[in-house]
Tab-separated table of C-alpha atoms in Angstrom:
chain	number	residue	atom	x	y	z
A	1	UNK	CA	0.198	0.098	-0.013
A	2	UNK	CA	1.682	3.273	-0.835
A	3	UNK	CA	0.664	6.781	-0.148
A	4	UNK	CA	2.137	9.547	-2.706
A	5	UNK	CA	2.231	13.312	-1.708
A	6	UNK	CA	4.069	16.408	-2.305
A	7	UNK	CA	5.145	18.872	-0.007
A	8	UNK	CA	5.836	22.699	-1.446
A	9	UNK	CA	8.373	23.812	1.026
A	10	UNK	CA	12.143	22.599	2.125
A	11	UNK	CA	11.302	23.222	5.743
A	12	UNK	CA	8.422	21.441	5.504
A	13	UNK	CA	9.698	18.506	3.713
A	14	UNK	CA	12.362	18.157	6.604
A	15	UNK	CA	9.809	18.413	9.245
A	16	UNK	CA	8.068	15.358	7.048
A	17	UNK	CA	11.111	13.271	6.946
A	18	UNK	CA	11.796	13.787	10.331
A	19	UNK	CA	7.957	12.651	11.201
A	20	UNK	CA	8.060	9.629	9.043
A	21	UNK	CA	11.609	8.421	10.470
A	22	UNK	CA	9.938	8.839	13.786
A	23	UNK	CA	6.971	6.565	13.150
A	24	UNK	CA	9.294	4.249	11.027
A	25	UNK	CA	7.124	4.514	7.938
A	26	UNK	CA	9.665	3.426	5.019
A	27	UNK	CA	9.477	6.580	2.488
A	28	UNK	CA	11.100	7.675	-0.592
A	29	UNK	CA	11.385	11.445	-1.676
A	30	UNK	CA	12.523	12.953	-4.789
A	31	UNK	CA	12.781	16.865	-5.462
A	32	UNK	CA	10.328	17.660	-8.503
A	33	UNK	CA	9.229	19.915	-10.613
A	34	UNK	CA	5.390	20.672	-11.076
A	35	UNK	CA	3.098	22.577	-12.092
A	36	UNK	CA	3.294	25.049	-9.163
A	37	UNK	CA	7.550	24.848	-9.115
A	38	UNK	CA	9.973	22.683	-7.410
A	39	UNK	CA	8.325	20.104	-4.596
A	40	UNK	CA	9.262	17.226	-2.682
A	41	UNK	CA	7.514	14.030	-3.691
A	42	UNK	CA	7.071	11.703	-1.119
A	43	UNK	CA	6.173	7.973	-1.617
A	44	UNK	CA	5.579	6.317	1.709
A	45	UNK	CA	4.847	2.412	2.202
A	46	UNK	CA	1.312	3.168	4.460
A	47	UNK	CA	-2.268	3.394	4.056
A	48	UNK	CA	-2.976	7.216	2.959
A	49	UNK	CA	-5.558	7.895	5.858
A	50	UNK	CA	-2.934	6.915	8.504
A	51	UNK	CA	-0.361	9.180	6.886
A	52	UNK	CA	-2.665	12.344	5.678
A	53	UNK	CA	-3.936	11.957	9.677
A	54	UNK	CA	-0.567	12.427	10.544
A	55	UNK	CA	0.622	15.359	8.382
A	56	UNK	CA	-2.621	17.233	9.433
A	57	UNK	CA	-2.020	16.806	12.848
A	58	UNK	CA	1.484	18.325	12.756
A	59	UNK	CA	0.050	21.012	10.566
A	60	UNK	CA	2.254	20.213	7.533
A	61	UNK	CA	0.924	21.348	4.350
A	62	UNK	CA	0.848	18.840	1.588
A	63	UNK	CA	-0.912	17.842	-1.727
A	64	UNK	CA	-2.084	14.460	-2.521
A	65	UNK	CA	-0.624	12.946	-5.760
B	1	UNK	CA	50.789	37.423	18.559
B	2	UNK	CA	49.453	38.275	21.932
B	3	UNK	CA	45.504	38.367	21.555
B	4	UNK	CA	43.699	41.113	23.785
B	5	UNK	CA	41.532	40.237	26.602
B	6	UNK	CA	38.043	40.580	25.188
B	7	UNK	CA	35.514	42.326	27.614
B	8	UNK	CA	33.068	43.167	24.530
B	9	UNK	CA	30.774	40.441	24.364
B	10	UNK	CA	27.545	42.315	24.212
B	11	UNK	CA	28.546	43.340	20.982
B	12	UNK	CA	29.317	39.870	19.788
B	13	UNK	CA	31.109	36.750	21.909
B	14	UNK	CA	34.489	36.163	21.509
B	15	UNK	CA	36.474	33.492	21.098
B	16	UNK	CA	33.840	31.142	20.193
B	17	UNK	CA	33.496	27.757	21.348
B	18	UNK	CA	35.937	25.277	18.981
B	19	UNK	CA	32.411	23.411	18.246
B	20	UNK	CA	31.226	26.163	16.200
B	21	UNK	CA	34.512	26.906	14.085
B	22	UNK	CA	34.035	23.076	13.412
B	23	UNK	CA	30.536	23.361	12.310
B	24	UNK	CA	31.085	26.195	10.214
B	25	UNK	CA	33.978	24.233	8.355
B	26	UNK	CA	31.888	21.261	8.391
B	27	UNK	CA	29.207	23.058	6.584
B	28	UNK	CA	31.358	24.638	3.707
B	29	UNK	CA	33.561	21.434	2.804
B	30	UNK	CA	30.496	18.918	3.050
B	31	UNK	CA	27.004	20.986	2.682
B	32	UNK	CA	27.944	23.165	0.155
B	33	UNK	CA	24.475	22.663	-1.857
B	34	UNK	CA	22.047	25.569	-1.777
B	35	UNK	CA	19.385	24.302	0.884
B	36	UNK	CA	16.037	23.783	-1.221
B	37	UNK	CA	17.212	24.650	-4.536
B	38	UNK	CA	18.166	20.874	-5.975
B	39	UNK	CA	17.298	17.361	-4.916
B	40	UNK	CA	21.089	16.360	-5.172
B	41	UNK	CA	23.133	15.494	-1.998
B	42	UNK	CA	24.912	18.671	-1.618
B	43	UNK	CA	21.933	20.787	-1.485
B	44	UNK	CA	20.027	18.067	0.738
B	45	UNK	CA	22.832	17.959	3.239
B	46	UNK	CA	22.734	21.519	3.657
B	47	UNK	CA	18.673	21.435	3.874
B	48	UNK	CA	18.999	19.219	6.780
B	49	UNK	CA	21.652	21.640	8.668
B	50	UNK	CA	19.317	24.405	8.096
B	51	UNK	CA	16.327	22.440	9.706
B	52	UNK	CA	18.501	20.706	12.289
B	53	UNK	CA	19.121	24.341	13.417
B	54	UNK	CA	15.464	25.511	13.425
B	55	UNK	CA	14.601	22.220	15.728
B	56	UNK	CA	17.527	23.527	18.139
B	57	UNK	CA	16.420	27.057	18.289
B	58	UNK	CA	13.030	25.711	18.486
B	59	UNK	CA	13.938	23.672	21.291
B	60	UNK	CA	15.741	25.955	22.910
B	61	UNK	CA	13.086	28.737	22.955
B	62	UNK	CA	9.977	26.728	23.111
B	63	UNK	CA	8.669	27.311	19.170
B	64	UNK	CA	7.978	25.406	16.263
B	65	UNK	CA	11.073	24.614	13.844
B	66	UNK	CA	8.806	26.165	10.859
B	67	UNK	CA	8.221	29.473	12.602
B	68	UNK	CA	12.099	30.017	13.387
B	69	UNK	CA	13.273	32.565	10.529
B	70	UNK	CA	16.780	33.029	9.866
B	71	UNK	CA	18.150	36.471	9.379
B	72	UNK	CA	21.300	38.278	9.104
B	73	UNK	CA	21.647	39.574	12.481
B	74	UNK	CA	19.015	41.259	15.363
B	75	UNK	CA	18.437	44.254	13.667
B	76	UNK	CA	17.058	42.524	10.421
B	77	UNK	CA	14.770	40.419	12.701
B	78	UNK	CA	13.495	43.472	14.423
B	79	UNK	CA	13.012	45.455	10.872
B	80	UNK	CA	11.075	41.969	9.936
B	81	UNK	CA	8.924	42.150	13.012
B	82	UNK	CA	8.202	45.978	12.962
B	83	UNK	CA	7.705	46.518	9.203
B	84	UNK	CA	6.119	43.294	8.966
B	85	UNK	CA	3.158	44.204	11.723
B	86	UNK	CA	2.529	47.591	11.948
B	87	UNK	CA	0.263	49.323	9.417
B	88	UNK	CA	-0.740	52.952	8.551
B	89	UNK	CA	-2.123	54.784	11.549
B	90	UNK	CA	-1.189	52.236	14.065
B	91	UNK	CA	0.865	53.480	17.678
B	92	UNK	CA	3.337	51.443	18.949
B	93	UNK	CA	5.053	51.659	22.637
B	94	UNK	CA	8.923	51.281	22.925
B	95	UNK	CA	10.696	51.465	25.975
B	96	UNK	CA	13.131	53.974	26.834
B	97	UNK	CA	16.181	51.421	26.913
B	98	UNK	CA	15.936	50.545	23.669
B	99	UNK	CA	18.771	50.109	21.134
B	100	UNK	CA	18.917	52.101	17.653
B	101	UNK	CA	17.755	48.722	16.102
B	102	UNK	CA	14.074	49.553	17.416
B	103	UNK	CA	14.199	53.067	17.596
B	104	UNK	CA	15.461	53.716	14.388
B	105	UNK	CA	13.034	51.876	12.000
B	106	UNK	CA	10.096	52.748	14.494
B	107	UNK	CA	11.356	56.529	14.086
B	108	UNK	CA	11.602	55.992	10.284
B	109	UNK	CA	8.282	54.825	10.074
B	110	UNK	CA	6.720	57.581	12.417
B	111	UNK	CA	8.727	60.242	9.990
B	112	UNK	CA	7.173	58.698	6.971
B	113	UNK	CA	4.072	59.557	8.633
B	114	UNK	CA	2.647	55.819	8.946
B	115	UNK	CA	2.564	55.178	12.548
B	116	UNK	CA	3.460	57.140	15.986
B	117	UNK	CA	5.023	55.938	18.770
B	118	UNK	CA	5.020	56.984	22.853
B	119	UNK	CA	8.280	55.999	24.887
B	120	UNK	CA	7.686	54.343	28.129
B	121	UNK	CA	10.317	55.464	30.765
B	122	UNK	CA	12.070	52.258	32.521
B	123	UNK	CA	12.550	52.479	36.072
B	124	UNK	CA	14.387	50.118	38.666
B	125	UNK	CA	11.062	49.065	39.945
B	126	UNK	CA	9.412	46.658	37.386
B	127	UNK	CA	6.060	47.304	38.623
B	128	UNK	CA	6.661	51.067	37.532
B	129	UNK	CA	7.724	49.996	34.097
B	130	UNK	CA	5.011	47.990	33.480
B	131	UNK	CA	2.497	50.874	34.301
B	132	UNK	CA	4.495	53.388	32.165
B	133	UNK	CA	3.562	51.075	29.409
B	134	UNK	CA	-0.070	50.555	30.374
B	135	UNK	CA	-0.780	54.221	30.603
B	136	UNK	CA	0.596	54.660	27.022
B	137	UNK	CA	-1.896	52.715	25.551
B	138	UNK	CA	-3.841	54.165	23.195
B	139	UNK	CA	-7.286	52.303	21.451
B	140	UNK	CA	-4.853	52.416	18.166
B	141	UNK	CA	-2.013	50.710	19.884
B	142	UNK	CA	-0.949	47.573	17.999
B	143	UNK	CA	2.509	47.122	19.285
B	144	UNK	CA	4.559	46.995	22.145
B	145	UNK	CA	8.509	46.548	21.575
B	146	UNK	CA	10.955	45.865	24.218
B	147	UNK	CA	14.308	44.792	25.119
B	148	UNK	CA	15.046	42.074	27.610
B	149	UNK	CA	17.815	43.792	28.343
B	150	UNK	CA	19.421	47.093	28.225
B	151	UNK	CA	22.519	46.905	26.043
B	152	UNK	CA	24.195	49.925	27.878
B	153	UNK	CA	23.345	48.986	31.651
B	154	UNK	CA	22.477	45.477	31.296
B	155	UNK	CA	18.953	46.195	33.308
B	156	UNK	CA	16.803	43.599	32.787
B	157	UNK	CA	12.973	44.702	31.746
B	158	UNK	CA	10.128	42.839	32.962
B	159	UNK	CA	9.065	41.375	29.549
B	160	UNK	CA	6.923	38.576	31.116
B	161	UNK	CA	4.874	41.315	32.983
B	162	UNK	CA	4.600	43.197	29.637
B	163	UNK	CA	3.687	40.453	27.467
B	164	UNK	CA	0.863	39.500	29.913
B	165	UNK	CA	-0.172	43.325	29.377
B	166	UNK	CA	-0.007	42.992	26.028
B	167	UNK	CA	-1.990	39.577	25.864
B	168	UNK	CA	-4.321	41.296	28.203
B	169	UNK	CA	-5.207	44.160	25.711
B	170	UNK	CA	-4.456	42.458	22.464
B	171	UNK	CA	-1.396	44.066	21.660
B	172	UNK	CA	1.568	42.373	19.552
B	173	UNK	CA	4.752	41.957	21.905
B	174	UNK	CA	7.920	42.219	20.027
B	175	UNK	CA	10.901	41.553	22.200
B	176	UNK	CA	14.544	42.100	21.505
B	177	UNK	CA	16.280	39.195	22.445
B	178	UNK	CA	19.747	40.607	21.396
B	179	UNK	CA	21.089	40.608	24.965
B	180	UNK	CA	19.027	38.295	26.822
B	181	UNK	CA	18.951	35.177	24.641
B	182	UNK	CA	21.473	32.855	25.895
B	183	UNK	CA	21.530	34.435	29.152
B	184	UNK	CA	18.402	34.817	30.486
B	185	UNK	CA	15.853	31.792	30.357
B	186	UNK	CA	13.613	32.996	27.958
B	187	UNK	CA	11.023	30.995	25.768
B	188	UNK	CA	7.961	31.923	23.671
B	189	UNK	CA	5.773	30.567	26.779
B	190	UNK	CA	6.923	33.876	28.115
B	191	UNK	CA	3.919	35.274	26.316
B	192	UNK	CA	6.293	36.692	22.925
B	193	UNK	CA	4.326	37.345	19.538
B	194	UNK	CA	7.621	37.560	17.929
B	195	UNK	CA	11.276	37.425	19.697
B	196	UNK	CA	14.326	38.561	17.752
B	197	UNK	CA	17.674	37.820	18.450
B	198	UNK	CA	21.093	37.922	17.340
B	199	UNK	CA	23.068	34.611	16.719
B	200	UNK	CA	26.403	35.692	17.541
B	201	UNK	CA	26.466	37.242	21.331
B	202	UNK	CA	24.751	34.933	23.803
B	203	UNK	CA	24.082	32.150	21.556
B	204	UNK	CA	27.859	32.076	20.615
B	205	UNK	CA	27.108	31.783	16.697
B	206	UNK	CA	28.782	33.970	14.126
B	207	UNK	CA	28.302	37.412	12.752
B	208	UNK	CA	25.705	37.693	9.910
B	209	UNK	CA	23.219	35.370	11.838
B	210	UNK	CA	20.229	35.955	13.572
B	211	UNK	CA	16.647	35.005	14.001
B	212	UNK	CA	12.970	36.016	14.342
B	213	UNK	CA	10.859	33.340	16.217
B	214	UNK	CA	7.068	33.534	15.900
B	215	UNK	CA	4.577	31.751	17.864
B	216	UNK	CA	2.680	31.703	14.738
B	217	UNK	CA	-0.041	33.774	15.504
B	218	UNK	CA	1.000	37.244	13.913
B	219	UNK	CA	0.991	37.205	10.035
B	220	UNK	CA	4.379	39.154	8.843
B	221	UNK	CA	4.485	41.035	5.601
B	222	UNK	CA	7.878	40.102	4.047
B	223	UNK	CA	10.832	42.787	3.580
B	224	UNK	CA	11.961	41.561	0.408
B	225	UNK	CA	10.756	39.208	-2.134
B	226	UNK	CA	12.682	36.712	-4.160
B	227	UNK	CA	13.573	32.735	-4.574
B	228	UNK	CA	12.776	30.650	-1.804
B	229	UNK	CA	13.234	27.091	-3.690
B	230	UNK	CA	9.559	26.330	-3.347
B	231	UNK	CA	6.192	27.752	-5.541
B	232	UNK	CA	8.725	28.999	-7.957
B	233	UNK	CA	6.073	29.385	-10.989
B	234	UNK	CA	4.084	31.787	-8.540
B	235	UNK	CA	5.098	35.569	-8.778
B	236	UNK	CA	3.972	35.605	-5.325
B	237	UNK	CA	5.800	35.202	-2.246
B	238	UNK	CA	5.111	32.196	-0.422
B	239	UNK	CA	2.810	32.754	2.639
B	240	UNK	CA	4.194	30.017	4.886
B	241	UNK	CA	6.657	30.760	7.636
B	242	UNK	CA	9.579	30.528	7.497
B	243	UNK	CA	10.122	30.730	3.598
B	244	UNK	CA	7.887	33.696	3.371
B	245	UNK	CA	10.690	35.745	5.390
B	246	UNK	CA	13.605	33.944	3.822
B	247	UNK	CA	13.886	35.147	0.074
B	248	UNK	CA	17.074	34.367	-1.400
B	249	UNK	CA	19.749	31.837	0.071
B	250	UNK	CA	20.382	31.514	3.537
B	251	UNK	CA	23.531	31.759	5.016
B	252	UNK	CA	24.306	27.854	5.695
B	253	UNK	CA	27.574	28.105	7.108
B	254	UNK	CA	26.558	30.666	9.469
B	255	UNK	CA	23.425	28.592	10.446
B	256	UNK	CA	25.224	25.686	11.209
B	257	UNK	CA	27.746	27.607	13.316
B	258	UNK	CA	24.715	29.061	15.128
B	259	UNK	CA	23.575	25.673	15.634
B	260	UNK	CA	26.613	24.585	17.404
B	261	UNK	CA	26.794	27.963	19.269
B	262	UNK	CA	23.414	26.877	20.703
B	263	UNK	CA	23.973	23.176	21.465
B	264	UNK	CA	27.168	24.208	23.154
B	265	UNK	CA	25.113	26.659	25.194
B	266	UNK	CA	22.598	24.121	26.087
B	267	UNK	CA	25.674	21.618	27.402
B	268	UNK	CA	27.190	24.006	29.263
B	269	UNK	CA	24.057	25.584	30.815
B	270	UNK	CA	23.023	28.889	30.236
B	271	UNK	CA	22.023	29.488	33.980
B	272	UNK	CA	25.797	28.346	34.771
B	273	UNK	CA	27.361	30.621	32.572
B	274	UNK	CA	25.121	33.658	33.906
B	275	UNK	CA	26.256	32.817	37.170
B	276	UNK	CA	30.105	33.010	36.135
B	277	UNK	CA	29.709	36.270	34.258
B	278	UNK	CA	27.686	37.781	37.126
B	279	UNK	CA	30.346	37.014	39.377
B	280	UNK	CA	32.985	38.617	37.018
B	281	UNK	CA	30.928	41.682	37.078
B	282	UNK	CA	30.559	41.408	40.634
B	283	UNK	CA	34.606	41.433	41.040
B	284	UNK	CA	34.664	44.638	38.656
B	285	UNK	CA	31.900	46.374	40.875
B	286	UNK	CA	33.911	45.658	44.081
B	287	UNK	CA	37.092	47.125	42.087
B	288	UNK	CA	35.322	50.059	40.752
B	289	UNK	CA	33.895	50.973	44.069
B	290	UNK	CA	37.204	51.147	45.599
B	291	UNK	CA	37.679	53.999	43.090
B	292	UNK	CA	36.631	57.271	44.232
B	293	UNK	CA	35.465	58.922	41.216
B	294	UNK	CA	34.277	55.830	39.347
B	295	UNK	CA	30.579	56.005	38.610
B	296	UNK	CA	28.956	52.757	37.956
B	297	UNK	CA	25.322	52.641	35.982
B	298	UNK	CA	23.306	50.369	38.510
B	299	UNK	CA	20.373	51.004	40.420
B	300	UNK	CA	19.671	49.204	43.301
B	301	UNK	CA	16.549	47.225	43.196
B	302	UNK	CA	17.204	46.713	39.555
B	303	UNK	CA	17.878	43.229	37.835
B	304	UNK	CA	21.247	43.260	35.399
B	305	UNK	CA	22.207	40.562	32.823
B	306	UNK	CA	26.348	40.227	32.992
B	307	UNK	CA	27.013	44.138	31.760
B	308	UNK	CA	28.236	46.932	33.853
B	309	UNK	CA	28.503	50.316	32.312
B	310	UNK	CA	31.010	53.085	34.322
B	311	UNK	CA	32.563	56.060	33.574
B	312	UNK	CA	35.944	57.305	35.295
B	313	UNK	CA	35.980	60.908	36.817
B	314	UNK	CA	37.009	63.276	33.893
B	315	UNK	CA	38.506	60.937	31.893
B	316	UNK	CA	36.091	60.669	29.001
B	317	UNK	CA	34.789	56.810	27.938
B	318	UNK	CA	36.483	57.152	24.729
B	319	UNK	CA	39.770	58.175	26.545
B	320	UNK	CA	39.084	55.110	28.896
B	321	UNK	CA	38.505	52.952	26.170
B	322	UNK	CA	41.410	53.840	24.047
B	323	UNK	CA	43.769	53.717	27.258
B	324	UNK	CA	42.396	50.110	28.015
B	325	UNK	CA	43.027	49.087	24.394
B	326	UNK	CA	46.530	50.043	24.213
B	327	UNK	CA	47.027	47.763	27.222
B	328	UNK	CA	45.226	45.052	24.935
B	329	UNK	CA	41.725	45.130	26.744
B	330	UNK	CA	38.640	45.431	24.432
B	331	UNK	CA	35.819	47.139	25.658
B	332	UNK	CA	32.815	49.578	24.041
B	333	UNK	CA	32.680	53.021	25.018
B	334	UNK	CA	29.989	55.874	23.725
B	335	UNK	CA	26.731	55.705	22.898
B	336	UNK	CA	26.467	51.500	22.197
B	337	UNK	CA	23.909	52.570	19.692
B	338	UNK	CA	21.459	53.506	22.251
B	339	UNK	CA	20.902	57.125	22.497
B	340	UNK	CA	17.563	56.512	24.014
B	341	UNK	CA	19.308	54.807	26.864
B	342	UNK	CA	21.692	57.522	27.629
B	343	UNK	CA	18.981	59.985	27.494
B	344	UNK	CA	17.593	58.480	30.311
B	345	UNK	CA	20.755	57.932	32.077
B	346	UNK	CA	21.910	61.272	31.695
B	347	UNK	CA	25.239	60.006	29.861
B	348	UNK	CA	25.443	62.148	27.016
B	349	UNK	CA	28.963	61.288	26.523
B	350	UNK	CA	28.094	57.749	26.707
B	351	UNK	CA	29.793	55.105	29.363
B	352	UNK	CA	32.638	52.348	29.161
B	353	UNK	CA	30.577	49.120	28.882
B	354	UNK	CA	32.551	45.987	30.108
B	355	UNK	CA	30.924	42.703	29.030
B	356	UNK	CA	32.226	39.243	29.977
B	357	UNK	CA	31.548	35.940	28.461
B	358	UNK	CA	31.642	32.379	29.686
B	359	UNK	CA	35.494	32.815	28.010
B	360	UNK	CA	36.616	35.004	30.614
B	361	UNK	CA	38.313	34.330	33.962
B	362	UNK	CA	38.596	36.645	37.688
B	363	UNK	CA	42.457	37.163	36.672
B	364	UNK	CA	41.423	38.973	33.430
B	365	UNK	CA	39.074	41.351	35.609
B	366	UNK	CA	42.015	41.910	38.196
B	367	UNK	CA	44.195	42.805	35.305
B	368	UNK	CA	42.097	45.088	33.777
B	369	UNK	CA	41.286	46.565	37.165
B	370	UNK	CA	44.823	47.263	37.759
B	371	UNK	CA	44.747	48.922	34.299
B	372	UNK	CA	42.067	51.286	34.915
B	373	UNK	CA	44.092	52.155	38.095
B	374	UNK	CA	47.165	53.176	36.236
B	375	UNK	CA	45.501	56.374	35.464
B	376	UNK	CA	46.352	57.501	38.553
B	377	UNK	CA	50.294	56.998	38.109
């Protein structure tokens, strides 16, 4: 089960790495250029509702992919 | 080369801890990419170093990492806070002990007809000081700007009580932490909306660094617009902190050094350093009291950070500092960029300011006192 999302801000991307690491979610991240400019694209091996709840709870602005 | 004895730490701390020098060098050697600008390893390392510094600052000051904005210095942070929050028609209250980093932007906005301001006199009695702020509040008062401690005398202002007053009246409280951060146990839980600090003073980082720390509740207009590495397709500056206020490339080596400085401070213990520096100030004050014409600018009942301002009889502060410099001692003489404070103190020609750091020791203070006494020979 894979969840994909992007984070636009590098600061929030760093916050996301730490958060996913703390909860031991396996993830990969790549820097991509999308329609709104550069962003960090995350692929997390976990259910979407679980991940998006976590991001929301920690105030991380993200976009579903 | 014999190194001078440095007692000008209120201007910038020197020497820096070895960990600070190492961190700066490591950042230049190993994290040489531009943070947030690339997906490659050097950019990522730089980004990680910057975020780590945000985390360290956030832990130290009780904030969220994303609410830590890196700036060039405390003046830059204060300008961001002052110009970023005040609007046309606003009234602001500042203290009589403010540095020009507060007084000048406020005066410039007032001269331009944008705002009005009042100056609240600082007393040795904290309740009196808070009352002075309270009585100057007007219906259009939007913010209070106050230093945590005077850069001239070291007097600690009752910022927690002033913050409580601001919360009670719905005012924004902007604190100038240049002389307090790293020295006093200051956190955002004290009630600040915006806390501005230098990175190179009590936090033992390097010059060219500062921070604006927000509680996340006050919207700030940026002073500059530019690249942030994010939302690049938009011509609008991103709204989120910290990128909203960090246009252009940040000072990665400086930020890494600041991170190391803050970590060093935590390891040493700010309270322990405070006690050490205060003991050095007490030693100086004891010596000065034995000089009949020495005037020490401290008032009974007031509390002080480790800074001592003094003058010696007819010798001007410049003459004293020049004499000390010739003997290898570094102090700051003059107005210390705080004319409002000197107006309050009645020291038109300024003072000599002695400000030790964790790196100084009592023998240096005794040698300093001997040099001060030599003027009589």
